[in-house]
Amino acid sequence: MLYEVITEDDEEFRKRVQMAPEGFSVAGAAGGYVFHALSVEQVKDVVALSLIPGRVDIYILSRNDNGLPDADTLVAVKSAVNAETVRPLTDYVEVHAADLVAYEIEAEAWCQSGPASAAVLAEAYKNIQQLQLEKHAFGKTVPLSAIYAAIHVQGLEKVNLIKPVADLILEPHQVPYCTSIKLNGGR
């Protein structure tokens, strides 16, 4: 019998291992719900919130392109967290897709004079891509200072950030999602 390979990076695996003891509890702790939801194959990140007594809202970020889980993943998570050995009798559990908050990064970067301007811009672009991947999770903010820091590599003289115009600060159930990156060489 062939098995599908589950790919997760070291950081995701470390989080699951650290959450494992939470899975032993059936007292309705948020960590227990997070652990059991993370055990579903396509789940990348989870947040469990209880804003109303007796009700637990679980938000899922998947490994799909933009992070929105498909219907099968939501059903699998709902089954996992509603199992008799997981959910306390008095909890009402709802499973939702993450609330993605779209943003764009657009900047102009002025290189120091010299022949390496294309390589400098490529490095800055790579840093922005890495930053947006790191920020694509629950509980993350996207501060302008982090974007400036990612762009301003050695060999750049000046950076003018056009978008976003303010720090992106989100609610616990929201996830920042970068829809485009534009980095232009300045004059």
N, CA, C and O of each residue as an XYZ file, in Angstrom:
748
protein
N       0.847     -1.173      0.000
C       0.000      0.000      0.000
C       0.894      1.239      0.000
O       1.847      1.313      0.775
N       0.597      2.199     -0.853
C       1.370      3.429     -0.930
C       0.767      4.482     -0.015
O      -0.452      4.579      0.130
N       1.637      5.262      0.593
C       1.197      6.334      1.473
C       1.595      7.672      0.884
O       2.658      7.805      0.278
N       0.742      8.653      1.063
C       1.041     10.003      0.593
C       2.021     10.654      1.567
O       1.866     10.548      2.783
N       3.014     11.318      1.026
C       4.004     11.994      1.847
C       3.434     13.326      2.331
O       2.939     14.128      1.538
N       3.509     13.544      3.617
C       3.062     14.808      4.193
C       4.289     15.692      4.333
O       5.255     15.334      5.007
N       4.240     16.834      3.699
C       5.385     17.737      3.778
C       5.065     18.881      4.716
O       4.092     19.610      4.526
N       5.890     19.024      5.718
C       5.795     20.160      6.615
C       7.214     20.577      6.934
O       8.114     19.741      7.014
N       7.412     21.862      7.114
C       8.768     22.312      7.398
C       9.096     22.071      8.870
O       8.227     21.693      9.655
N      10.342     22.292      9.228
C      10.798     22.016     10.590
C      10.023     22.814     11.633
O       9.719     22.304     12.712
N       9.707     24.062     11.312
C       8.993     24.919     12.259
C       7.590     24.375     12.538
O       7.143     24.377     13.685
N       6.895     23.910     11.498
C       5.557     23.341     11.674
C       5.626     22.048     12.478
O       4.789     21.815     13.349
N       6.626     21.196     12.190
C       6.792     19.937     12.913
C       7.100     20.217     14.386
O       6.543     19.567     15.271
N       7.978     21.176     14.646
C       8.336     21.545     16.016
C       7.089     21.996     16.781
O       6.902     21.628     17.940
N       6.239     22.791     16.132
C       5.017     23.263     16.784
C       4.112     22.089     17.140
O       3.558     22.043     18.239
N       3.959     21.138     16.218
C       3.099     19.975     16.482
C       3.643     19.135     17.633
O       2.881     18.670     18.480
N       4.970     18.940     17.664
C       5.589     18.155     18.737
C       5.387     18.845     20.083
O       5.065     18.192     21.076
N       5.577     20.165     20.119
C       5.394     20.902     21.365
C       3.937     20.899     21.826
O       3.666     20.989     23.024
N       3.008     20.797     20.894
C       1.586     20.790     21.233
C       1.092     19.397     21.638
O      -0.019     19.278     22.155
N       1.876     18.348     21.420
C       1.427     16.973     21.660
C       0.839     16.763     23.056
O      -0.219     16.142     23.163
N       1.470     17.249     24.136
C       0.857     17.037     25.458
C      -0.537     17.649     25.585
O      -1.352     17.167     26.372
N      -0.819     18.699     24.824
C      -2.153     19.306     24.848
C      -3.214     18.318     24.364
O      -4.377     18.406     24.758
N      -2.811     17.384     23.513
C      -3.742     16.417     22.960
C      -4.242     15.399     23.968
O      -5.219     14.697     23.708
N      -3.579     15.309     25.126
C      -3.986     14.342     26.142
C      -5.170     14.832     26.965
O      -5.829     14.041     27.638
N      -5.440     16.130     26.913
C      -6.505     16.721     27.718
C      -7.837     16.665     26.979
O      -7.903     16.869     25.766
N      -8.884     16.387     27.727
C     -10.233     16.506     27.166
C     -11.028     17.512     27.996
O     -12.245     17.395     28.142
N     -10.324     18.493     28.531
C     -10.966     19.500     29.373
C     -11.386     20.725     28.577
O     -11.862     21.702     29.155
N     -11.217     20.688     27.261
C     -11.640     21.805     26.431
C     -10.624     22.916     26.321
O     -10.969     24.041     25.961
N      -9.376     22.614     26.627
C      -8.335     23.637     26.515
C      -8.100     23.980     25.046
O      -8.175     23.112     24.177
N      -7.814     25.265     24.777
C      -7.571     25.707     23.398
C      -6.442     24.903     22.765
O      -6.522     24.525     21.596
N      -5.388     24.640     23.540
C      -4.255     23.884     23.011
C      -4.632     22.485     22.547
O      -4.073     21.981     21.573
N      -5.575     21.858     23.235
C      -6.034     20.530     22.824
C      -6.726     20.571     21.478
O      -6.491     19.721     20.619
N      -7.580     21.562     21.299
C      -8.249     21.708     20.003
C      -7.238     21.998     18.898
O      -7.343     21.458     17.797
N      -6.259     22.852     19.195
C      -5.227     23.179     18.201
C      -4.446     21.926     17.826
O      -4.206     21.671     16.646
N      -4.051     21.147     18.823
C      -3.290     19.925     18.546
C      -4.070     18.984     17.633
O      -3.531     18.503     16.636
N      -5.319     18.720     17.960
C      -6.106     17.771     17.164
C      -6.383     18.304     15.759
O      -6.412     17.529     14.803
N      -6.583     19.596     15.623
C      -6.784     20.178     14.290
C      -5.501     20.104     13.469
O      -5.552     19.827     12.271
N      -4.340     20.350     14.104
C      -3.061     20.268     13.386
C      -2.744     18.847     12.931
O      -1.916     18.648     12.043
N      -3.397     17.866     13.535
C      -3.169     16.473     13.147
C      -3.806     16.128     11.807
O      -3.507     15.080     11.235
N      -4.673     16.989     11.302
C      -5.287     16.776      9.986
C      -4.268     17.180      8.925
O      -3.644     18.238      9.012
N      -4.114     16.328      7.937
C      -3.031     16.420      6.955
C      -2.819     17.783      6.309
O      -1.684     18.258      6.268
N      -3.847     18.419      5.811
C      -3.679     19.654      5.043
C      -3.645     20.928      5.895
O      -3.597     22.031      5.349
N      -3.668     20.790      7.211
C      -3.721     21.963      8.083
C      -2.318     22.495      8.356
O      -1.431     21.763      8.796
N      -2.139     23.779      8.084
C      -0.851     24.452      8.297
C      -0.821     25.187      9.636
O       0.188     25.153     10.341
N      -1.926     25.850      9.988
C      -1.980     26.625     11.223
C      -3.422     26.658     11.723
O      -4.365     26.512     10.945
N      -3.579     26.852     13.038
C      -4.896     26.801     13.682
C      -4.935     27.813     14.819
O      -3.929     28.060     15.485
N      -6.095     28.386     15.027
C      -6.335     29.159     16.244
C      -7.713     28.756     16.766
O      -8.671     28.638     16.002
N      -7.794     28.548     18.082
C      -9.063     28.201     18.728
C      -9.443     29.344     19.663
O      -8.659     29.744     20.523
N     -10.645     29.858     19.486
C     -11.126     30.989     20.279
C     -12.452     30.637     20.934
O     -13.274     29.925     20.358
N     -12.647     31.142     22.137
C     -13.928     30.960     22.817
C     -14.354     32.315     23.370
O     -14.005     32.685     24.490
N     -15.111     33.040     22.566
C     -15.567     34.371     22.964
C     -16.910     34.327     23.674
O     -17.309     35.286     24.334
N     -17.607     33.193     23.530
C     -18.905     32.973     24.167
C     -18.784     31.690     24.987
O     -18.317     30.682     24.456
N     -19.183     31.688     26.254
C     -19.075     30.473     27.065
C     -19.754     29.274     26.394
O     -20.894     29.364     25.937
N     -19.034     28.160     26.344
C     -19.570     26.934     25.774
C     -19.406     26.812     24.273
O     -19.701     25.759     23.708
N     -18.946     27.854     23.617
C     -18.768     27.812     22.164
C     -17.287     27.988     21.839
O     -16.620     28.876     22.371
N     -16.791     27.133     20.964
C     -15.397     27.199     20.519
C     -15.399     27.371     19.007
O     -15.993     26.577     18.279
N     -14.732     28.410     18.552
C     -14.570     28.650     17.119
C     -13.128     28.336     16.751
O     -12.188     28.912     17.299
N     -12.976     27.414     15.815
C     -11.650     26.993     15.370
C     -11.463     27.472     13.942
O     -12.277     27.189     13.063
N     -10.378     28.203     13.723
C     -10.067     28.757     12.404
C      -8.873     28.016     11.831
O      -7.881     27.772     12.517
N      -8.994     27.658     10.538
C      -8.018     26.798      9.875
C      -7.330     27.533      8.731
O      -7.978     28.195      7.920
N      -6.009     27.405      8.680
C      -5.203     27.842      7.541
C      -4.616     26.575      6.939
O      -3.990     25.784      7.645
N      -4.813     26.377      5.648
C      -4.361     25.131      5.023
C      -3.058     25.330      4.263
O      -2.531     26.439      4.167
N      -2.562     24.239      3.734
C      -1.332     24.264      2.936
C      -1.610     24.630      1.475
O      -0.679     24.690      0.672
N      -2.868     24.874      1.121
C      -3.199     25.280     -0.250
C      -2.515     26.599     -0.578
O      -1.968     27.257      0.307
N      -2.547     26.979     -1.838
C      -1.846     28.174     -2.312
C      -2.051     29.400     -1.428
O      -1.087     29.968     -0.916
N      -3.298     29.804     -1.251
C      -3.548     31.017     -0.472
C      -3.847     30.727      0.995
O      -3.939     31.652      1.802
N      -3.996     29.471      1.341
C      -4.241     29.090      2.725
C      -5.681     28.783      3.068
O      -5.967     28.333      4.178
N      -6.600     29.018      2.136
C      -7.999     28.698      2.417
C      -8.215     27.189      2.305
O      -7.900     26.596      1.273
N      -8.742     26.570      3.343
C      -8.965     25.127      3.294
C     -10.156     24.770      2.411
O     -11.114     25.536      2.298
N     -10.082     23.601      1.791
C     -11.217     23.129      1.001
C     -12.242     22.488      1.944
O     -11.986     22.319      3.136
N     -13.388     22.140      1.396
C     -14.484     21.588      2.206
C     -14.080     20.289      2.896
O     -14.457     20.059      4.045
N     -13.313     19.435      2.207
C     -12.885     18.164      2.802
C     -12.011     18.385      4.036
O     -12.137     17.671      5.031
N     -11.131     19.373      3.963
C     -10.260     19.666      5.108
C     -11.081     20.166      6.287
O     -10.840     19.757      7.423
N     -12.045     21.043      6.034
C     -12.895     21.546      7.118
C     -13.692     20.417      7.767
O     -13.842     20.384      8.988
N     -14.200     19.498      6.957
C     -14.950     18.349      7.489
C     -14.029     17.458      8.322
O     -14.423     16.990      9.390
N     -12.810     17.222      7.844
C     -11.857     16.383      8.577
C     -11.496     17.008      9.924
O     -11.399     16.304     10.930
N     -11.300     18.311      9.945
C     -10.987     18.996     11.206
C     -12.184     18.929     12.144
O     -12.027     18.665     13.336
N     -13.376     19.166     11.612
C     -14.580     19.116     12.452
C     -14.733     17.729     13.075
O     -15.088     17.615     14.248
N     -14.471     16.688     12.309
C     -14.541     15.323     12.851
C     -13.486     15.107     13.927
O     -13.766     14.506     14.965
N     -12.267     15.599     13.680
C     -11.173     15.398     14.631
C     -11.441     16.091     15.964
O     -11.191     15.513     17.022
N     -11.942     17.314     15.926
C     -12.124     18.070     17.176
C     -13.449     17.765     17.870
O     -13.640     18.144     19.025
N     -14.358     17.092     17.189
C     -15.637     16.728     17.795
C     -15.688     15.278     18.251
O     -16.736     14.804     18.691
N     -14.576     14.571     18.150
C     -14.543     13.181     18.611
C     -14.863     13.137     20.108
O     -14.540     14.071     20.843
N     -15.496     12.056     20.553
C     -15.893     11.933     21.965
C     -14.714     12.028     22.916
O     -14.860     12.493     24.047
N     -13.549     11.590     22.466
C     -12.369     11.624     23.327
C     -11.671     12.981     23.310
O     -10.679     13.176     24.012
N     -12.177     13.910     22.523
C     -11.538     15.225     22.388
C     -12.410     16.335     22.972
O     -11.952     17.121     23.801
N     -13.641     16.394     22.544
C     -14.520     17.521     22.881
C     -15.293     17.250     24.169
O     -15.928     16.204     24.303
N     -15.241     18.188     25.118
C     -16.091     18.057     26.298
C     -17.567     18.098     25.898
O     -17.934     18.727     24.906
N     -18.378     17.442     26.656
C     -19.803     17.315     26.364
C     -20.489     18.669     26.216
O     -21.420     18.801     25.420
N     -20.053     19.666     26.958
C     -20.740     20.959     26.970
C     -20.227     21.955     25.936
O     -20.783     23.047     25.816
N     -19.194     21.612     25.198
C     -18.673     22.536     24.180
C     -19.407     22.366     22.856
O     -19.682     21.249     22.417
N     -19.715     23.490     22.237
C     -20.241     23.509     20.876
C     -19.104     24.034     20.007
O     -18.657     25.168     20.185
N     -18.635     23.215     19.069
C     -17.443     23.550     18.284
C     -17.812     23.825     16.833
O     -18.477     23.019     16.182
N     -17.371     24.967     16.342
C     -17.538     25.333     14.934
C     -16.155     25.459     14.302
O     -15.214     25.942     14.931
N     -16.047     25.020     13.054
C     -14.781     25.094     12.323
C     -14.967     26.035     11.140
O     -15.931     25.918     10.383
N     -14.029     26.973     10.992
C     -14.109     27.987      9.941
C     -12.788     28.064      9.179
O     -11.731     27.695      9.692
N     -12.875     28.546      7.963
C     -11.665     28.880      7.210
C     -11.083     30.159      7.799
O     -11.809     30.996      8.335
N      -9.778     30.296      7.693
C      -9.120     31.527      8.136
C      -9.702     32.719      7.383
O     -10.120     32.600      6.231
N      -9.720     33.845      8.038
C     -10.139     35.090      7.402
C      -8.877     35.738      6.834
O      -8.092     36.336      7.571
N      -8.689     35.615      5.519
C      -7.499     36.175      4.881
C      -7.669     37.673      4.677
O      -8.707     38.129      4.198
N      -6.653     38.428      5.040
C      -6.639     39.873      4.828
C      -5.566     40.156      3.783
O      -4.368     40.040      4.041
N      -6.035     40.531      2.597
C      -5.122     40.739      1.469
C      -4.384     42.067      1.595
O      -4.932     43.073      2.045
N      -3.135     42.032      1.187
C      -2.340     43.258      1.106
C      -1.343     43.107     -0.036
O      -1.057     41.995     -0.480
N      -0.827     44.215     -0.499
C       0.171     44.230     -1.567
C       1.426     44.915     -1.052
O       1.366     45.786     -0.183
N       2.554     44.511     -1.597
C       3.808     45.200     -1.313
C       4.292     45.811     -2.618
O       4.485     45.115     -3.615
N       4.484     47.115     -2.594
C       5.020     47.822     -3.754
C       6.046     48.824     -3.251
O       5.779     49.594     -2.329
N       7.221     48.806     -3.865
C       8.288     49.705     -3.428
C       9.195     50.071     -4.589
O       9.268     49.371     -5.599
N       9.881     51.187     -4.411
C      10.950     51.593     -5.316
C      12.243     51.524     -4.519
O      12.288     51.912     -3.351
N      13.280     51.033     -5.155
C      14.569     50.906     -4.480
C      15.657     51.512     -5.359
O      15.772     51.181     -6.538
N      16.443     52.392     -4.780
C      17.538     53.031     -5.509
C      18.836     52.317     -5.160
O      19.231     52.258     -3.996
N      19.485     51.785     -6.166
C      20.748     51.072     -5.977
C      21.912     52.051     -5.996
O      21.858     53.100     -6.637
N      22.960     51.681     -5.281
C      24.200     52.440     -5.388
C      24.740     52.232     -6.792
O      24.471     51.209     -7.422
N      25.486     53.185     -7.273
C      25.990     53.063     -8.641
C      26.927     51.861     -8.749
O      27.724     51.587     -7.852
N      26.809     51.160     -9.859
C      27.629     49.976    -10.091
C      26.879     48.966    -10.922
O      25.680     49.111    -11.160
N      27.584     47.943    -11.362
C      26.980     46.965    -12.273
C      26.089     45.921    -11.596
O      25.430     45.148    -12.292
N      26.048     45.876    -10.270
C      25.343     44.792     -9.572
C      23.905     45.135     -9.201
O      23.324     44.461     -8.351
N      23.315     46.154     -9.806
C      21.979     46.579     -9.380
C      20.928     45.484     -9.557
O      20.040     45.357     -8.714
N      21.002     44.700    -10.616
C      20.023     43.616    -10.819
C      20.129     42.576     -9.712
O      19.109     42.089     -9.224
N      21.343     42.232     -9.311
C      21.542     41.246     -8.241
C      21.052     41.793     -6.901
O      20.479     41.055     -6.100
N      21.275     43.072     -6.660
C      20.825     43.703     -5.412
C      19.297     43.697     -5.345
O      18.720     43.353     -4.313
N      18.648     44.075     -6.436
C      17.176     44.065     -6.469
C      16.630     42.648     -6.324
O      15.603     42.445     -5.676
N      17.306     41.667     -6.919
C      16.869     40.271     -6.808
C      16.948     39.794     -5.360
O      16.060     39.080     -4.895
N      17.999     40.181     -4.650
C      18.128     39.796     -3.245
C      17.033     40.444     -2.399
O      16.453     39.797     -1.527
N      16.752     41.714     -2.654
C      15.686     42.405     -1.927
C      14.334     41.740     -2.194
O      13.536     41.561     -1.273
N      14.079     41.376     -3.445
C      12.822     40.714     -3.815
C      12.700     39.365     -3.097
O      11.634     39.021     -2.587
N      13.791     38.614     -3.065
C      13.795     37.314     -2.380
C      13.481     37.496     -0.890
O      12.745     36.702     -0.305
N      14.038     38.533     -0.288
C      13.767     38.809      1.128
C      12.296     39.146      1.375
O      11.719     38.729      2.379
N      11.698     39.896      0.461
C      10.272     40.226      0.603
C       9.431     38.955      0.500
O       8.491     38.765      1.271
N       9.768     38.090     -0.448
C       9.029     36.826     -0.585
C       9.111     36.012      0.703
O       8.105     35.468      1.158
N      10.301     35.926      1.291
C      10.482     35.175      2.529
C       9.675     35.800      3.668
O       9.052     35.088      4.455
N       9.688     37.116      3.751
C       8.930     37.815      4.791
C       7.437     37.518      4.676
O       6.789     37.212      5.676
N       6.888     37.604      3.467
C       5.446     37.370      3.326
C       5.088     35.926      3.640
O       3.985     35.667      4.121
N       5.984     34.973      3.384
C       5.731     33.579      3.767
C       5.715     33.427      5.286
O       4.863     32.726      5.834
N       6.657     34.084      5.966
C       6.719     34.022      7.433
C       5.493     34.660      8.078
O       5.056     34.215      9.139
N       4.946     35.671      7.471
C       3.810     36.398      8.038
C       2.468     35.749      7.716
O       1.438     36.191      8.225
N       2.458     34.715      6.887
C       1.215     34.058      6.468
C       0.806     33.009      7.512
O       0.899     31.805      7.274
N       0.349     33.500      8.679
C      -0.064     32.629      9.778
C      -0.927     33.444     10.742
O      -0.965     34.672     10.677
N      -1.615     32.737     11.634
C      -2.424     33.413     12.649
C      -1.514     34.162     13.623
O      -0.392     33.738     13.900
N      -2.021     35.276     14.131
C      -1.297     36.018     15.148
C      -0.143     36.850     14.629
O       0.656     37.352     15.420
N      -0.037     37.008     13.331
C       1.068     37.774     12.749
C       0.598     39.166     12.354
O      -0.541     39.357     11.928
N       1.490     40.125     12.503
C       1.275     41.465     11.987
C       2.284     41.682     10.870
O       3.276     40.962     10.767
N       2.026     42.668     10.047
C       2.971     43.017      8.987
C       3.338     44.488      9.194
O       2.699     45.379      8.635
N       4.377     44.734     10.004
C       4.777     46.116     10.235
C       5.584     46.673      9.065
O       6.349     45.948      8.429
N       5.411     47.945      8.790
C       6.175     48.586      7.722
C       7.670     48.436      7.957
O       8.438     48.275      7.009
N       8.081     48.488      9.219
C       9.510     48.379      9.529
C      10.088     47.044      9.062
O      11.238     46.989      8.625
N       9.304     45.967      9.148
C       9.781     44.657      8.686
C       9.933     44.637      7.171
O      10.868     44.031      6.647
N       9.023     45.294      6.469
C       9.115     45.354      5.005
C      10.334     46.171      4.595
O      11.097     45.761      3.720
N      10.514     47.328      5.230
C      11.705     48.134      4.944
C      12.979     47.334      5.205
O      13.906     47.358      4.396
N      13.023     46.626      6.330
C      14.216     45.846      6.679
C      14.485     44.751      5.652
O      15.638     44.486      5.313
N      13.426     44.116      5.159
C      13.597     43.053      4.161
C      14.131     43.609      2.847
O      14.967     42.983      2.196
N      13.654     44.769      2.465
C      14.047     45.353      1.176
C      15.437     45.972      1.233
O      16.210     45.859      0.282
N      15.751     46.618      2.333
C      16.971     47.437      2.391
C      18.209     46.565      2.607
O      18.734     46.476      3.717
N      18.664     45.929      1.536
C      19.852     45.073      1.568
C      21.085     45.906      1.230
O      20.984     47.048      0.781
N      22.248     45.305      1.459
C      23.490     45.995      1.121
C      23.515     46.277     -0.380
O      23.196     45.407     -1.190
N      23.891     47.483     -0.734
C      23.918     47.891     -2.133
C      22.769     48.805     -2.504
O      22.761     49.397     -3.583
N      21.787     48.923     -1.598
C      20.691     49.865     -1.835
C      20.991     51.172     -1.122
O      21.550     51.189     -0.026
N      20.616     52.238     -1.751
C      20.839     53.559     -1.181
C      19.589     54.081     -0.485
O      19.671     54.731      0.557
N      18.433     53.788     -1.072
C      17.182     54.338     -0.559
C      16.030     53.421     -0.946
O      16.057     52.777     -1.995
N      15.012     53.372     -0.079
C      13.791     52.603     -0.354
C      12.592     53.513     -0.130
O      12.510     54.211      0.881
N      11.668     53.500     -1.077
C      10.402     54.219     -0.939
C       9.286     53.181     -0.979
O       9.003     52.607     -2.030
N       8.657     52.943      0.162
C       7.572     51.965      0.247
C       6.268     52.647     -0.153
O       5.847     53.616      0.478
N       5.634     52.135     -1.202
C       4.387     52.704     -1.721
C       3.176     52.008     -1.092
O       2.221     52.668     -0.683
N       3.219     50.688     -1.018
C       2.165     49.881     -0.394
C       2.824     48.812      0.463
O       3.847     48.251      0.073
N       2.265     48.531      1.596
C       1.135     49.161      2.273
C       1.537     50.516      2.858
O       2.717     50.858      2.921
N       0.536     51.268      3.279
C       0.799     52.605      3.815
C       0.795     52.622      5.346
O       1.155     53.629      5.957
N       0.391     51.521      5.960
C       0.358     51.429      7.425
C       0.623     49.986      7.838
O       0.486     49.061      7.036
N       1.002     49.809      9.096
C       1.182     48.465      9.634
C      -0.124     47.685      9.491
O      -1.210     48.246      9.636
N      -0.011     46.402      9.207
C      -1.180     45.531      9.112
C      -1.300     44.792     10.445
O      -0.518     43.887     10.737
N      -2.289     45.191     11.249
C      -2.509     44.595     12.565
C      -3.872     43.921     12.532
O      -4.881     44.558     12.228
N      -3.898     42.633     12.846
C      -5.092     41.825     12.613
C      -5.693     41.265     13.894
O      -5.079     41.287     14.960
N      -6.912     40.763     13.753
C      -7.601     40.042     14.818
C      -7.019     38.623     14.892
O      -6.392     38.167     13.935
N      -7.219     37.921     16.014
C      -6.624     36.589     16.170
C      -7.026     35.566     15.097
O      -6.251     34.656     14.804
N      -8.218     35.699     14.508
C      -8.680     34.726     13.511
C      -8.295     35.118     12.082
O      -8.652     34.424     11.129
N      -7.571     36.223     11.936
C      -7.201     36.705     10.607
C      -5.749     36.359     10.273
O      -4.897     36.225     11.152
N      -5.503     36.218      8.968
C      -4.171     35.871      8.473
C      -3.797     36.837      7.356
O      -4.578     37.023      6.423
N      -2.610     37.461      7.431
C      -2.182     38.326      6.329
C      -1.851     37.496      5.093
O      -1.207     36.451      5.189
N      -2.299     37.971      3.929
C      -2.048     37.259      2.674
C      -1.591     38.259      1.617
O      -2.359     39.119      1.187
N      -0.347     38.136      1.211
C       0.225     39.041      0.213
C      -0.203     38.593     -1.184
O       0.091     37.474     -1.604
N      -0.899     39.477     -1.896
C      -1.409     39.129     -3.228
C      -0.462     39.520     -4.347
O      -0.541     38.967     -5.444
N       0.433     40.467     -4.087
C       1.411     40.821     -5.123
C       2.599     41.547     -4.510
O       2.490     42.222     -3.486
N       3.726     41.384     -5.169
C       4.959     42.063     -4.780
C       5.495     42.762     -6.018
O       5.719     42.132     -7.052
N       5.698     44.070     -5.905
C       6.284     44.848     -7.002
C       7.462     45.624     -6.437
O       7.302     46.434     -5.524
N       8.632     45.375     -6.978
C       9.836     46.084     -6.558
C      10.483     46.667     -7.799
O      10.983     45.940     -8.657
N      10.466     47.972     -7.883
C      11.011     48.660     -9.052
C      12.311     49.357     -8.694
O      12.472     49.876     -7.590
N      13.235     49.361     -9.646
C      14.474     50.107     -9.470
C      14.198     51.587     -9.628
O      13.556     52.004    -10.592
N      14.680     52.388     -8.682
C      14.461     53.833     -8.734
C      15.348     54.504     -9.766
O      16.164     53.856    -10.421
N      15.180     55.791     -9.899
C      15.931     56.559    -10.898
C      17.373     56.707    -10.536
O      18.135     57.328    -11.277
